[in-house]
């Protein structure tokens, strides 16, 4: 390998060269008290608590670099974590990234990943405050997000009570439709393919819901029915989703018709859009939220129009046979 | 694959089955305000700040499961991060783990990894508060540690001043000697092989040094000279290490003689023991710390007995050609 070529790979610039590209010229928000470059970062936790979560994305499993540009993968990895923070009713305060990749990974790819992480972090008002890079045959991105509850109690999955309303904020089914399009070898419509490449979680809706008295909340990452199942079990309630409550997007109807798929299936089981679902005492729900069902007494379960949904696999278990 | 066999792999128990094994029956410390099982954890940050760092370990690069038991790998992954927290002068408060592994990974292996993470976390007084599991062809562990500065300022790499003393707490060279033994196909002496498998970072020495007025501090993860180089550059000083200041362990002398290696080379360049190096105004250093050199005015560099050390590669860059 010539020097010119090597300079364009991770092996050429080295671990510290990559870290420099990750950190140089980036602007940290005020809450980053000590940014990258030391053994650890220091981040403000104004109310004496910190919200923390980790999400792992693996090439070939969660993304394909022939289907998504590197910056889109970076944005998606950040979004998955930032949405988890929002789902506690918290505002994000920082990201850390563990990156494992091949030595011959192009610097352009790595720069794209990092630019994407930063772009999504900035959308949520935070910075990438630290991380680590390691050599690995498989590209793996492990992102940790931190957040602040701003003095509020966390909104967990366990607070839903019978008689409350179930509401949703953000898109569901779009990423699944985009994935179906890509899997058939198409690259359009751009709206659904773009939704698969870069989700648009409603970060501000998390704290908004907490302030409005949400009794439970969850990030829809594996599919609406699957994730509502966690709320049902944690809260000991039955959740009844009304399929007609959704505004079925015309775009999903069109894509469904073209691919021979009922678009309701994508809405109910598609993951990776990172919408937020929450329960409220009701009957009102905050602006931007849509009531999609009700909380009832009963064995923990998720029903659609009063029945168990049998339209296909109910969600996404990474290791299911 | 038969059901009985499948039950013993990740594919058999599924993502949520594994998470249950990670979390059920584990005891969280009081600072874990909300443990695993929701979108995110909530951890106490008593002084309104949180220390955070991430470290990635990759099978075949940082560990081999034919050289280390799974619980030893888990302990090492946790230790690398907990030592980074200590190197800021902070006490650890929580761990999160991103685990990527093959679907056919034995449950016994995964349980071992998690038991190891928990064992080391408990040594440091913390719990594993969250994480994620994903399917991946390569086993990757990305661990994030959080910590509390207990009201103190962080001890960075940038505070060393000419005239101060350079001191060390913890072992150096042992892990490198153990790795050399394993690489030659041996499994003993147990003391050095064990040091490679499970480092013993002096966690309490970090806050101790901060209370004693340490002006800079770093975790020795890549090798003493390499890591002191970060302190020299960040502080704008020259660090002069005295090779005779070390108590050369008889065990390393023996192993060096057997393998034809100068054991001083392991002391000066061996990584992964996670000792702490710090500078103090001096001349006294805290109990348990050994003065190993001096801080001098000059172009940032690390000298050994007044000269650049030329005994071999000066450290460990994961992507160096």
PDB file of N, CA and C in Angstrom, chain A residues 3 6 10-11 15 33-34 37-45 48-56 58 61-62 84 87-88 96 98 103 132-135 138 142 144 156-157 217-219 317-319 321, chain B residues 3 6 10-11 15 33-34 37-45 48-56 58 61-62 84 87-88 96 98 103 132 134-136 138 142 144 156-157 217-219 317-319 321:
ATOM      1  N   UNK A   3       1.936   5.256   0.396  1.00  0.00           N
ATOM      2  CA  UNK A   3       1.667   6.206   1.480  1.00  0.00           C
ATOM      3  C   UNK A   3       0.432   7.061   1.194  1.00  0.00           C
ATOM      4  N   UNK A   6      -2.536   5.028   1.990  1.00  0.00           N
ATOM      5  CA  UNK A   6      -2.633   4.777   3.419  1.00  0.00           C
ATOM      6  C   UNK A   6      -3.126   6.013   4.171  1.00  0.00           C
ATOM      7  N   UNK A  10      -7.854   4.738   8.065  1.00  0.00           N
ATOM      8  CA  UNK A  10      -7.599   4.874   9.490  1.00  0.00           C
ATOM      9  C   UNK A  10      -6.169   4.475   9.826  1.00  0.00           C
ATOM     10  N   UNK A  11      -5.666   3.423   9.176  1.00  0.00           N
ATOM     11  CA  UNK A  11      -4.287   3.004   9.438  1.00  0.00           C
ATOM     12  C   UNK A  11      -3.323   4.141   9.136  1.00  0.00           C
ATOM     13  N   UNK A  15      -5.025   6.309  15.340  1.00  0.00           N
ATOM     14  CA  UNK A  15      -6.097   6.542  16.304  1.00  0.00           C
ATOM     15  C   UNK A  15      -6.174   8.013  16.707  1.00  0.00           C
ATOM     16  N   UNK A  33     -18.590  20.784  30.441  1.00  0.00           N
ATOM     17  CA  UNK A  33     -17.644  21.470  31.319  1.00  0.00           C
ATOM     18  C   UNK A  33     -16.211  21.101  30.979  1.00  0.00           C
ATOM     19  N   UNK A  34     -16.006  19.881  30.494  1.00  0.00           N
ATOM     20  CA  UNK A  34     -14.685  19.456  30.005  1.00  0.00           C
ATOM     21  C   UNK A  34     -14.941  18.504  28.837  1.00  0.00           C
ATOM     22  N   UNK A  37     -10.481  14.814  24.996  1.00  0.00           N
ATOM     23  CA  UNK A  37      -9.041  15.040  25.053  1.00  0.00           C
ATOM     24  C   UNK A  37      -8.418  14.659  26.371  1.00  0.00           C
ATOM     25  N   UNK A  38      -9.224  14.295  27.359  1.00  0.00           N
ATOM     26  CA  UNK A  38      -8.648  13.851  28.630  1.00  0.00           C
ATOM     27  C   UNK A  38      -9.121  12.414  28.877  1.00  0.00           C
ATOM     28  N   UNK A  39      -8.880  11.893  30.083  1.00  0.00           N
ATOM     29  CA  UNK A  39      -9.307  10.519  30.351  1.00  0.00           C
ATOM     30  C   UNK A  39     -10.819  10.389  30.319  1.00  0.00           C
ATOM     31  N   UNK A  40     -11.516  11.471  30.649  1.00  0.00           N
ATOM     32  CA  UNK A  40     -12.976  11.465  30.661  1.00  0.00           C
ATOM     33  C   UNK A  40     -13.455  12.891  30.480  1.00  0.00           C
ATOM     34  N   UNK A  41     -14.708  13.029  30.103  1.00  0.00           N
ATOM     35  CA  UNK A  41     -15.338  14.340  29.972  1.00  0.00           C
ATOM     36  C   UNK A  41     -16.067  14.673  31.265  1.00  0.00           C
ATOM     37  N   UNK A  42     -16.434  15.933  31.418  1.00  0.00           N
ATOM     38  CA  UNK A  42     -17.259  16.350  32.541  1.00  0.00           C
ATOM     39  C   UNK A  42     -18.435  17.147  31.974  1.00  0.00           C
ATOM     40  N   UNK A  43     -19.647  16.721  32.342  1.00  0.00           N
ATOM     41  CA  UNK A  43     -20.867  17.306  31.791  1.00  0.00           C
ATOM     42  C   UNK A  43     -21.748  17.790  32.942  1.00  0.00           C
ATOM     43  N   UNK A  44     -22.381  18.938  32.738  1.00  0.00           N
ATOM     44  CA  UNK A  44     -23.266  19.477  33.770  1.00  0.00           C
ATOM     45  C   UNK A  44     -24.453  18.547  34.001  1.00  0.00           C
ATOM     46  N   UNK A  45     -24.844  18.406  35.249  1.00  0.00           N
ATOM     47  CA  UNK A  45     -26.025  17.625  35.647  1.00  0.00           C
ATOM     48  C   UNK A  45     -26.762  18.479  36.673  1.00  0.00           C
ATOM     49  N   UNK A  48     -28.625  17.395  39.827  1.00  0.00           N
ATOM     50  CA  UNK A  48     -28.022  16.379  40.680  1.00  0.00           C
ATOM     51  C   UNK A  48     -28.300  14.948  40.248  1.00  0.00           C
ATOM     52  N   UNK A  49     -28.828  14.801  39.028  1.00  0.00           N
ATOM     53  CA  UNK A  49     -29.059  13.463  38.477  1.00  0.00           C
ATOM     54  C   UNK A  49     -28.669  13.485  37.008  1.00  0.00           C
ATOM     55  N   UNK A  50     -28.325  12.317  36.482  1.00  0.00           N
ATOM     56  CA  UNK A  50     -28.039  12.227  35.054  1.00  0.00           C
ATOM     57  C   UNK A  50     -28.792  11.034  34.463  1.00  0.00           C
ATOM     58  N   UNK A  51     -29.434  11.273  33.329  1.00  0.00           N
ATOM     59  CA  UNK A  51     -30.084  10.206  32.564  1.00  0.00           C
ATOM     60  C   UNK A  51     -29.036   9.628  31.615  1.00  0.00           C
ATOM     61  N   UNK A  52     -28.982   8.302  31.480  1.00  0.00           N
ATOM     62  CA  UNK A  52     -27.951   7.691  30.635  1.00  0.00           C
ATOM     63  C   UNK A  52     -28.483   6.443  29.944  1.00  0.00           C
ATOM     64  N   UNK A  53     -28.145   6.298  28.664  1.00  0.00           N
ATOM     65  CA  UNK A  53     -28.535   5.101  27.919  1.00  0.00           C
ATOM     66  C   UNK A  53     -27.534   4.843  26.810  1.00  0.00           C
ATOM     67  N   UNK A  54     -27.479   3.596  26.352  1.00  0.00           N
ATOM     68  CA  UNK A  54     -26.524   3.171  25.321  1.00  0.00           C
ATOM     69  C   UNK A  54     -27.264   2.384  24.252  1.00  0.00           C
ATOM     70  N   UNK A  55     -26.913   2.615  23.000  1.00  0.00           N
ATOM     71  CA  UNK A  55     -27.504   1.880  21.893  1.00  0.00           C
ATOM     72  C   UNK A  55     -26.389   1.483  20.928  1.00  0.00           C
ATOM     73  N   UNK A  56     -26.478   0.274  20.402  1.00  0.00           N
ATOM     74  CA  UNK A  56     -25.428  -0.257  19.534  1.00  0.00           C
ATOM     75  C   UNK A  56     -25.970  -0.440  18.124  1.00  0.00           C
ATOM     76  N   UNK A  58     -24.798  -1.968  14.281  1.00  0.00           N
ATOM     77  CA  UNK A  58     -23.805  -2.840  13.650  1.00  0.00           C
ATOM     78  C   UNK A  58     -24.005  -2.822  12.135  1.00  0.00           C
ATOM     79  N   UNK A  61     -26.362  -5.171   9.983  1.00  0.00           N
ATOM     80  CA  UNK A  61     -27.511  -5.538  10.810  1.00  0.00           C
ATOM     81  C   UNK A  61     -28.464  -4.346  10.919  1.00  0.00           C
ATOM     82  N   UNK A  62     -27.919  -3.211  11.348  1.00  0.00           N
ATOM     83  CA  UNK A  62     -28.733  -2.007  11.531  1.00  0.00           C
ATOM     84  C   UNK A  62     -28.592  -1.024  10.377  1.00  0.00           C
ATOM     85  N   UNK A  84     -34.143   8.008  23.275  1.00  0.00           N
ATOM     86  CA  UNK A  84     -34.314   7.312  24.557  1.00  0.00           C
ATOM     87  C   UNK A  84     -34.283   8.295  25.722  1.00  0.00           C
ATOM     88  N   UNK A  87     -37.532  10.077  25.817  1.00  0.00           N
ATOM     89  CA  UNK A  87     -38.620   9.217  26.283  1.00  0.00           C
ATOM     90  C   UNK A  87     -38.697   9.132  27.806  1.00  0.00           C
ATOM     91  N   UNK A  88     -37.657   9.601  28.515  1.00  0.00           N
ATOM     92  CA  UNK A  88     -37.732   9.696  29.974  1.00  0.00           C
ATOM     93  C   UNK A  88     -38.299  11.042  30.406  1.00  0.00           C
ATOM     94  N   UNK A  96     -21.519  10.265  23.882  1.00  0.00           N
ATOM     95  CA  UNK A  96     -20.199   9.646  23.784  1.00  0.00           C
ATOM     96  C   UNK A  96     -20.300   8.538  22.753  1.00  0.00           C
ATOM     97  N   UNK A  98     -18.478   5.005  21.055  1.00  0.00           N
ATOM     98  CA  UNK A  98     -17.485   3.941  20.921  1.00  0.00           C
ATOM     99  C   UNK A  98     -17.555   3.434  19.494  1.00  0.00           C
ATOM    100  N   UNK A 103      -9.077  -1.245  10.019  1.00  0.00           N
ATOM    101  CA  UNK A 103      -7.962  -0.321   9.818  1.00  0.00           C
ATOM    102  C   UNK A 103      -7.988   0.311   8.442  1.00  0.00           C
ATOM    103  N   UNK A 132     -14.141   6.494  22.059  1.00  0.00           N
ATOM    104  CA  UNK A 132     -12.978   5.634  21.861  1.00  0.00           C
ATOM    105  C   UNK A 132     -13.075   5.045  20.460  1.00  0.00           C
ATOM    106  N   UNK A 133     -11.929   4.759  19.882  1.00  0.00           N
ATOM    107  CA  UNK A 133     -11.856   4.140  18.566  1.00  0.00           C
ATOM    108  C   UNK A 133     -11.025   2.878  18.688  1.00  0.00           C
ATOM    109  N   UNK A 134     -11.500   1.797  18.092  1.00  0.00           N
ATOM    110  CA  UNK A 134     -10.759   0.539  18.166  1.00  0.00           C
ATOM    111  C   UNK A 134     -10.832  -0.177  16.834  1.00  0.00           C
ATOM    112  N   UNK A 135      -9.829  -0.972  16.565  1.00  0.00           N
ATOM    113  CA  UNK A 135      -9.784  -1.781  15.358  1.00  0.00           C
ATOM    114  C   UNK A 135     -10.705  -2.978  15.493  1.00  0.00           C
ATOM    115  N   UNK A 138     -15.579  -5.752  12.087  1.00  0.00           N
ATOM    116  CA  UNK A 138     -16.948  -5.299  11.843  1.00  0.00           C
ATOM    117  C   UNK A 138     -17.097  -3.872  12.343  1.00  0.00           C
ATOM    118  N   UNK A 142     -21.269   2.277  19.069  1.00  0.00           N
ATOM    119  CA  UNK A 142     -21.985   2.206  20.347  1.00  0.00           C
ATOM    120  C   UNK A 142     -22.054   3.619  20.901  1.00  0.00           C
ATOM    121  N   UNK A 144     -23.582   6.450  23.577  1.00  0.00           N
ATOM    122  CA  UNK A 144     -24.191   6.692  24.881  1.00  0.00           C
ATOM    123  C   UNK A 144     -24.680   8.131  24.916  1.00  0.00           C
ATOM    124  N   UNK A 156     -41.395   6.904  33.356  1.00  0.00           N
ATOM    125  CA  UNK A 156     -40.985   5.534  33.055  1.00  0.00           C
ATOM    126  C   UNK A 156     -42.059   4.826  32.225  1.00  0.00           C
ATOM    127  N   UNK A 157     -41.876   3.526  32.059  1.00  0.00           N
ATOM    128  CA  UNK A 157     -42.869   2.727  31.341  1.00  0.00           C
ATOM    129  C   UNK A 157     -43.959   2.222  32.283  1.00  0.00           C
ATOM    130  N   UNK A 217     -44.119   6.707  29.308  1.00  0.00           N
ATOM    131  CA  UNK A 217     -43.639   7.097  27.976  1.00  0.00           C
ATOM    132  C   UNK A 217     -42.586   6.094  27.520  1.00  0.00           C
ATOM    133  N   UNK A 218     -42.504   5.933  26.183  1.00  0.00           N
ATOM    134  CA  UNK A 218     -41.508   5.028  25.597  1.00  0.00           C
ATOM    135  C   UNK A 218     -41.164   5.514  24.203  1.00  0.00           C
ATOM    136  N   UNK A 219     -39.920   5.237  23.816  1.00  0.00           N
ATOM    137  CA  UNK A 219     -39.437   5.492  22.465  1.00  0.00           C
ATOM    138  C   UNK A 219     -39.804   4.290  21.586  1.00  0.00           C
ATOM    139  N   UNK A 317     -37.012  -8.470  17.329  1.00  0.00           N
ATOM    140  CA  UNK A 317     -36.063  -8.992  18.306  1.00  0.00           C
ATOM    141  C   UNK A 317     -34.825  -9.384  17.516  1.00  0.00           C
ATOM    142  N   UNK A 318     -33.721  -8.724  17.821  1.00  0.00           N
ATOM    143  CA  UNK A 318     -32.517  -8.888  17.008  1.00  0.00           C
ATOM    144  C   UNK A 318     -32.041 -10.332  16.917  1.00  0.00           C
ATOM    145  N   UNK A 319     -32.455 -11.148  17.864  1.00  0.00           N
ATOM    146  CA  UNK A 319     -31.918 -12.501  17.908  1.00  0.00           C
ATOM    147  C   UNK A 319     -32.991 -13.564  17.741  1.00  0.00           C
ATOM    148  N   UNK A 321     -35.329 -16.324  16.260  1.00  0.00           N
ATOM    149  CA  UNK A 321     -35.050 -17.314  15.214  1.00  0.00           C
ATOM    150  C   UNK A 321     -35.972 -17.099  14.047  1.00  0.00           C
TER     151      UNK A 321
ATOM    152  N   UNK B   3     -33.830 -27.528  19.445  1.00  0.00           N
ATOM    153  CA  UNK B   3     -34.252 -26.534  20.429  1.00  0.00           C
ATOM    154  C   UNK B   3     -33.341 -26.508  21.642  1.00  0.00           C
ATOM    155  N   UNK B   6     -30.299 -24.610  20.767  1.00  0.00           N
ATOM    156  CA  UNK B   6     -30.594 -23.199  20.558  1.00  0.00           C
ATOM    157  C   UNK B   6     -30.793 -22.478  21.888  1.00  0.00           C
ATOM    158  N   UNK B  10     -27.505 -17.153  22.238  1.00  0.00           N
ATOM    159  CA  UNK B  10     -28.241 -15.906  22.265  1.00  0.00           C
ATOM    160  C   UNK B  10     -29.488 -15.985  21.401  1.00  0.00           C
ATOM    161  N   UNK B  11     -29.373 -16.659  20.240  1.00  0.00           N
ATOM    162  CA  UNK B  11     -30.544 -16.805  19.379  1.00  0.00           C
ATOM    163  C   UNK B  11     -31.670 -17.514  20.117  1.00  0.00           C
ATOM    164  N   UNK B  15     -32.946 -11.375  22.697  1.00  0.00           N
ATOM    165  CA  UNK B  15     -32.373 -10.150  23.256  1.00  0.00           C
ATOM    166  C   UNK B  15     -32.899  -9.901  24.672  1.00  0.00           C
ATOM    167  N   UNK B  33     -30.604   5.668  40.743  1.00  0.00           N
ATOM    168  CA  UNK B  33     -31.955   6.119  41.079  1.00  0.00           C
ATOM    169  C   UNK B  33     -32.998   5.382  40.265  1.00  0.00           C
ATOM    170  N   UNK B  34     -32.619   4.983  39.035  1.00  0.00           N
ATOM    171  CA  UNK B  34     -33.480   4.140  38.196  1.00  0.00           C
ATOM    172  C   UNK B  34     -32.563   3.229  37.403  1.00  0.00           C
ATOM    173  N   UNK B  37     -34.034  -1.414  32.450  1.00  0.00           N
ATOM    174  CA  UNK B  37     -35.398  -1.851  32.200  1.00  0.00           C
ATOM    175  C   UNK B  37     -36.279  -0.781  31.606  1.00  0.00           C
ATOM    176  N   UNK B  38     -35.784   0.452  31.534  1.00  0.00           N
ATOM    177  CA  UNK B  38     -36.574   1.500  30.901  1.00  0.00           C
ATOM    178  C   UNK B  38     -35.779   2.037  29.703  1.00  0.00           C
ATOM    179  N   UNK B  39     -36.235   3.135  29.105  1.00  0.00           N
ATOM    180  CA  UNK B  39     -35.507   3.667  27.958  1.00  0.00           C
ATOM    181  C   UNK B  39     -34.109   4.133  28.350  1.00  0.00           C
ATOM    182  N   UNK B  40     -33.965   4.568  29.590  1.00  0.00           N
ATOM    183  CA  UNK B  40     -32.671   5.047  30.076  1.00  0.00           C
ATOM    184  C   UNK B  40     -32.637   4.883  31.584  1.00  0.00           C
ATOM    185  N   UNK B  41     -31.441   4.927  32.135  1.00  0.00           N
ATOM    186  CA  UNK B  41     -31.257   4.862  33.578  1.00  0.00           C
ATOM    187  C   UNK B  41     -31.151   6.283  34.127  1.00  0.00           C
ATOM    188  N   UNK B  42     -31.291   6.406  35.445  1.00  0.00           N
ATOM    189  CA  UNK B  42     -31.073   7.690  36.116  1.00  0.00           C
ATOM    190  C   UNK B  42     -30.091   7.441  37.258  1.00  0.00           C
ATOM    191  N   UNK B  43     -29.003   8.223  37.259  1.00  0.00           N
ATOM    192  CA  UNK B  43     -27.916   8.033  38.219  1.00  0.00           C
ATOM    193  C   UNK B  43     -27.688   9.348  38.967  1.00  0.00           C
ATOM    194  N   UNK B  44     -27.416   9.254  40.254  1.00  0.00           N
ATOM    195  CA  UNK B  44     -27.145  10.455  41.045  1.00  0.00           C
ATOM    196  C   UNK B  44     -25.869  11.141  40.566  1.00  0.00           C
ATOM    197  N   UNK B  45     -25.906  12.448  40.544  1.00  0.00           N
ATOM    198  CA  UNK B  45     -24.745  13.273  40.214  1.00  0.00           C
ATOM    199  C   UNK B  45     -24.707  14.386  41.255  1.00  0.00           C
ATOM    200  N   UNK B  48     -23.765  18.074  40.820  1.00  0.00           N
ATOM    201  CA  UNK B  48     -24.253  18.790  39.651  1.00  0.00           C
ATOM    202  C   UNK B  48     -23.405  18.621  38.405  1.00  0.00           C
ATOM    203  N   UNK B  49     -22.479  17.662  38.471  1.00  0.00           N
ATOM    204  CA  UNK B  49     -21.669  17.356  37.283  1.00  0.00           C
ATOM    205  C   UNK B  49     -21.537  15.832  37.184  1.00  0.00           C
ATOM    206  N   UNK B  50     -21.285  15.348  35.973  1.00  0.00           N
ATOM    207  CA  UNK B  50     -21.029  13.917  35.811  1.00  0.00           C
ATOM    208  C   UNK B  50     -19.790  13.734  34.948  1.00  0.00           C
ATOM    209  N   UNK B  51     -18.924  12.842  35.401  1.00  0.00           N
ATOM    210  CA  UNK B  51     -17.748  12.438  34.626  1.00  0.00           C
ATOM    211  C   UNK B  51     -18.171  11.275  33.744  1.00  0.00           C
ATOM    212  N   UNK B  52     -17.755  11.262  32.473  1.00  0.00           N
ATOM    213  CA  UNK B  52     -18.186  10.198  31.557  1.00  0.00           C
ATOM    214  C   UNK B  52     -17.085   9.847  30.580  1.00  0.00           C
ATOM    215  N   UNK B  53     -16.921   8.562  30.321  1.00  0.00           N
ATOM    216  CA  UNK B  53     -15.934   8.101  29.344  1.00  0.00           C
ATOM    217  C   UNK B  53     -16.372   6.763  28.772  1.00  0.00           C
ATOM    218  N   UNK B  54     -15.872   6.442  27.579  1.00  0.00           N
ATOM    219  CA  UNK B  54     -16.230   5.211  26.874  1.00  0.00           C
ATOM    220  C   UNK B  54     -14.967   4.515  26.395  1.00  0.00           C
ATOM    221  N   UNK B  55     -14.931   3.220  26.505  1.00  0.00           N
ATOM    222  CA  UNK B  55     -13.807   2.434  26.025  1.00  0.00           C
ATOM    223  C   UNK B  55     -14.342   1.209  25.297  1.00  0.00           C
ATOM    224  N   UNK B  56     -13.698   0.858  24.179  1.00  0.00           N
ATOM    225  CA  UNK B  56     -14.166  -0.240  23.332  1.00  0.00           C
ATOM    226  C   UNK B  56     -13.147  -1.381  23.360  1.00  0.00           C
ATOM    227  N   UNK B  58     -12.418  -5.222  21.570  1.00  0.00           N
ATOM    228  CA  UNK B  58     -12.804  -6.038  20.423  1.00  0.00           C
ATOM    229  C   UNK B  58     -12.121  -7.402  20.524  1.00  0.00           C
ATOM    230  N   UNK B  61      -8.568  -8.419  19.125  1.00  0.00           N
ATOM    231  CA  UNK B  61      -7.706  -7.237  19.157  1.00  0.00           C
ATOM    232  C   UNK B  61      -7.284  -6.954  20.595  1.00  0.00           C
ATOM    233  N   UNK B  62      -8.276  -6.840  21.478  1.00  0.00           N
ATOM    234  CA  UNK B  62      -7.999  -6.535  22.883  1.00  0.00           C
ATOM    235  C   UNK B  62      -8.054  -7.765  23.769  1.00  0.00           C
ATOM    236  N   UNK B  84     -10.333   5.216  34.017  1.00  0.00           N
ATOM    237  CA  UNK B  84     -10.393   6.554  33.406  1.00  0.00           C
ATOM    238  C   UNK B  84     -11.127   7.537  34.313  1.00  0.00           C
ATOM    239  N   UNK B  87      -8.864   8.490  37.077  1.00  0.00           N
ATOM    240  CA  UNK B  87      -7.780   9.370  36.628  1.00  0.00           C
ATOM    241  C   UNK B  87      -8.196  10.833  36.553  1.00  0.00           C
ATOM    242  N   UNK B  88      -9.492  11.105  36.657  1.00  0.00           N
ATOM    243  CA  UNK B  88      -9.951  12.494  36.747  1.00  0.00           C
ATOM    244  C   UNK B  88     -10.029  12.940  38.206  1.00  0.00           C
ATOM    245  N   UNK B  96     -22.449   1.521  31.887  1.00  0.00           N
ATOM    246  CA  UNK B  96     -23.391   1.068  30.859  1.00  0.00           C
ATOM    247  C   UNK B  96     -22.593   0.240  29.862  1.00  0.00           C
ATOM    248  N   UNK B  98     -22.526  -1.570  25.935  1.00  0.00           N
ATOM    249  CA  UNK B  98     -23.006  -1.904  24.601  1.00  0.00           C
ATOM    250  C   UNK B  98     -22.310  -3.182  24.171  1.00  0.00           C
ATOM    251  N   UNK B 103     -25.147 -14.298  17.006  1.00  0.00           N
ATOM    252  CA  UNK B 103     -26.365 -14.940  17.503  1.00  0.00           C
ATOM    253  C   UNK B 103     -26.087 -16.305  18.115  1.00  0.00           C
ATOM    254  N   UNK B 132     -27.160  -2.149  25.869  1.00  0.00           N
ATOM    255  CA  UNK B 132     -27.850  -2.623  24.678  1.00  0.00           C
ATOM    256  C   UNK B 132     -27.106  -3.849  24.166  1.00  0.00           C
ATOM    257  N   UNK B 134     -26.676  -6.248  20.585  1.00  0.00           N
ATOM    258  CA  UNK B 134     -26.956  -6.291  19.161  1.00  0.00           C
ATOM    259  C   UNK B 134     -26.220  -7.447  18.521  1.00  0.00           C
ATOM    260  N   UNK B 135     -26.773  -7.933  17.425  1.00  0.00           N
ATOM    261  CA  UNK B 135     -26.149  -9.007  16.670  1.00  0.00           C
ATOM    262  C   UNK B 135     -24.982  -8.459  15.851  1.00  0.00           C
ATOM    263  N   UNK B 136     -23.859  -9.172  15.861  1.00  0.00           N
ATOM    264  CA  UNK B 136     -22.665  -8.712  15.145  1.00  0.00           C
ATOM    265  C   UNK B 136     -21.759  -9.894  14.869  1.00  0.00           C
ATOM    266  N   UNK B 138     -18.643  -9.825  14.927  1.00  0.00           N
ATOM    267  CA  UNK B 138     -17.492  -9.663  15.817  1.00  0.00           C
ATOM    268  C   UNK B 138     -17.977  -9.292  17.207  1.00  0.00           C
ATOM    269  N   UNK B 142     -18.498  -2.265  24.333  1.00  0.00           N
ATOM    270  CA  UNK B 142     -18.268  -0.830  24.496  1.00  0.00           C
ATOM    271  C   UNK B 142     -18.842  -0.425  25.838  1.00  0.00           C
ATOM    272  N   UNK B 144     -19.298   2.291  28.993  1.00  0.00           N
ATOM    273  CA  UNK B 144     -19.270   3.689  29.419  1.00  0.00           C
ATOM    274  C   UNK B 144     -19.312   3.726  30.932  1.00  0.00           C
ATOM    275  N   UNK B 156      -6.950  17.143  35.323  1.00  0.00           N
ATOM    276  CA  UNK B 156      -6.757  16.867  33.896  1.00  0.00           C
ATOM    277  C   UNK B 156      -5.299  16.498  33.615  1.00  0.00           C
ATOM    278  N   UNK B 157      -4.985  16.427  32.334  1.00  0.00           N
ATOM    279  CA  UNK B 157      -3.607  16.141  31.932  1.00  0.00           C
ATOM    280  C   UNK B 157      -2.793  17.425  31.816  1.00  0.00           C
ATOM    281  N   UNK B 217      -3.109  14.203  36.090  1.00  0.00           N
ATOM    282  CA  UNK B 217      -3.219  12.758  36.322  1.00  0.00           C
ATOM    283  C   UNK B 217      -3.661  12.092  35.034  1.00  0.00           C
ATOM    284  N   UNK B 218      -3.243  10.835  34.867  1.00  0.00           N
ATOM    285  CA  UNK B 218      -3.629  10.058  33.688  1.00  0.00           C
ATOM    286  C   UNK B 218      -3.638   8.574  34.035  1.00  0.00           C
ATOM    287  N   UNK B 219      -4.498   7.857  33.359  1.00  0.00           N
ATOM    288  CA  UNK B 219      -4.562   6.391  33.459  1.00  0.00           C
ATOM    289  C   UNK B 219      -3.561   5.816  32.459  1.00  0.00           C
ATOM    290  N   UNK B 317      -0.545   2.263  19.466  1.00  0.00           N
ATOM    291  CA  UNK B 317      -1.552   2.951  18.661  1.00  0.00           C
ATOM    292  C   UNK B 317      -2.252   1.855  17.872  1.00  0.00           C
ATOM    293  N   UNK B 318      -3.562   1.713  18.123  1.00  0.00           N
ATOM    294  CA  UNK B 318      -4.295   0.569  17.581  1.00  0.00           C
ATOM    295  C   UNK B 318      -4.229   0.489  16.061  1.00  0.00           C
ATOM    296  N   UNK B 319      -3.918   1.609  15.413  1.00  0.00           N
ATOM    297  CA  UNK B 319      -3.975   1.621  13.953  1.00  0.00           C
ATOM    298  C   UNK B 319      -2.628   1.902  13.323  1.00  0.00           C
ATOM    299  N   UNK B 321       0.828   1.616  11.512  1.00  0.00           N
ATOM    300  CA  UNK B 321       1.238   0.669  10.479  1.00  0.00           C
ATOM    301  C   UNK B 321       2.394  -0.169  10.965  1.00  0.00           C
TER     302      UNK B 321
END
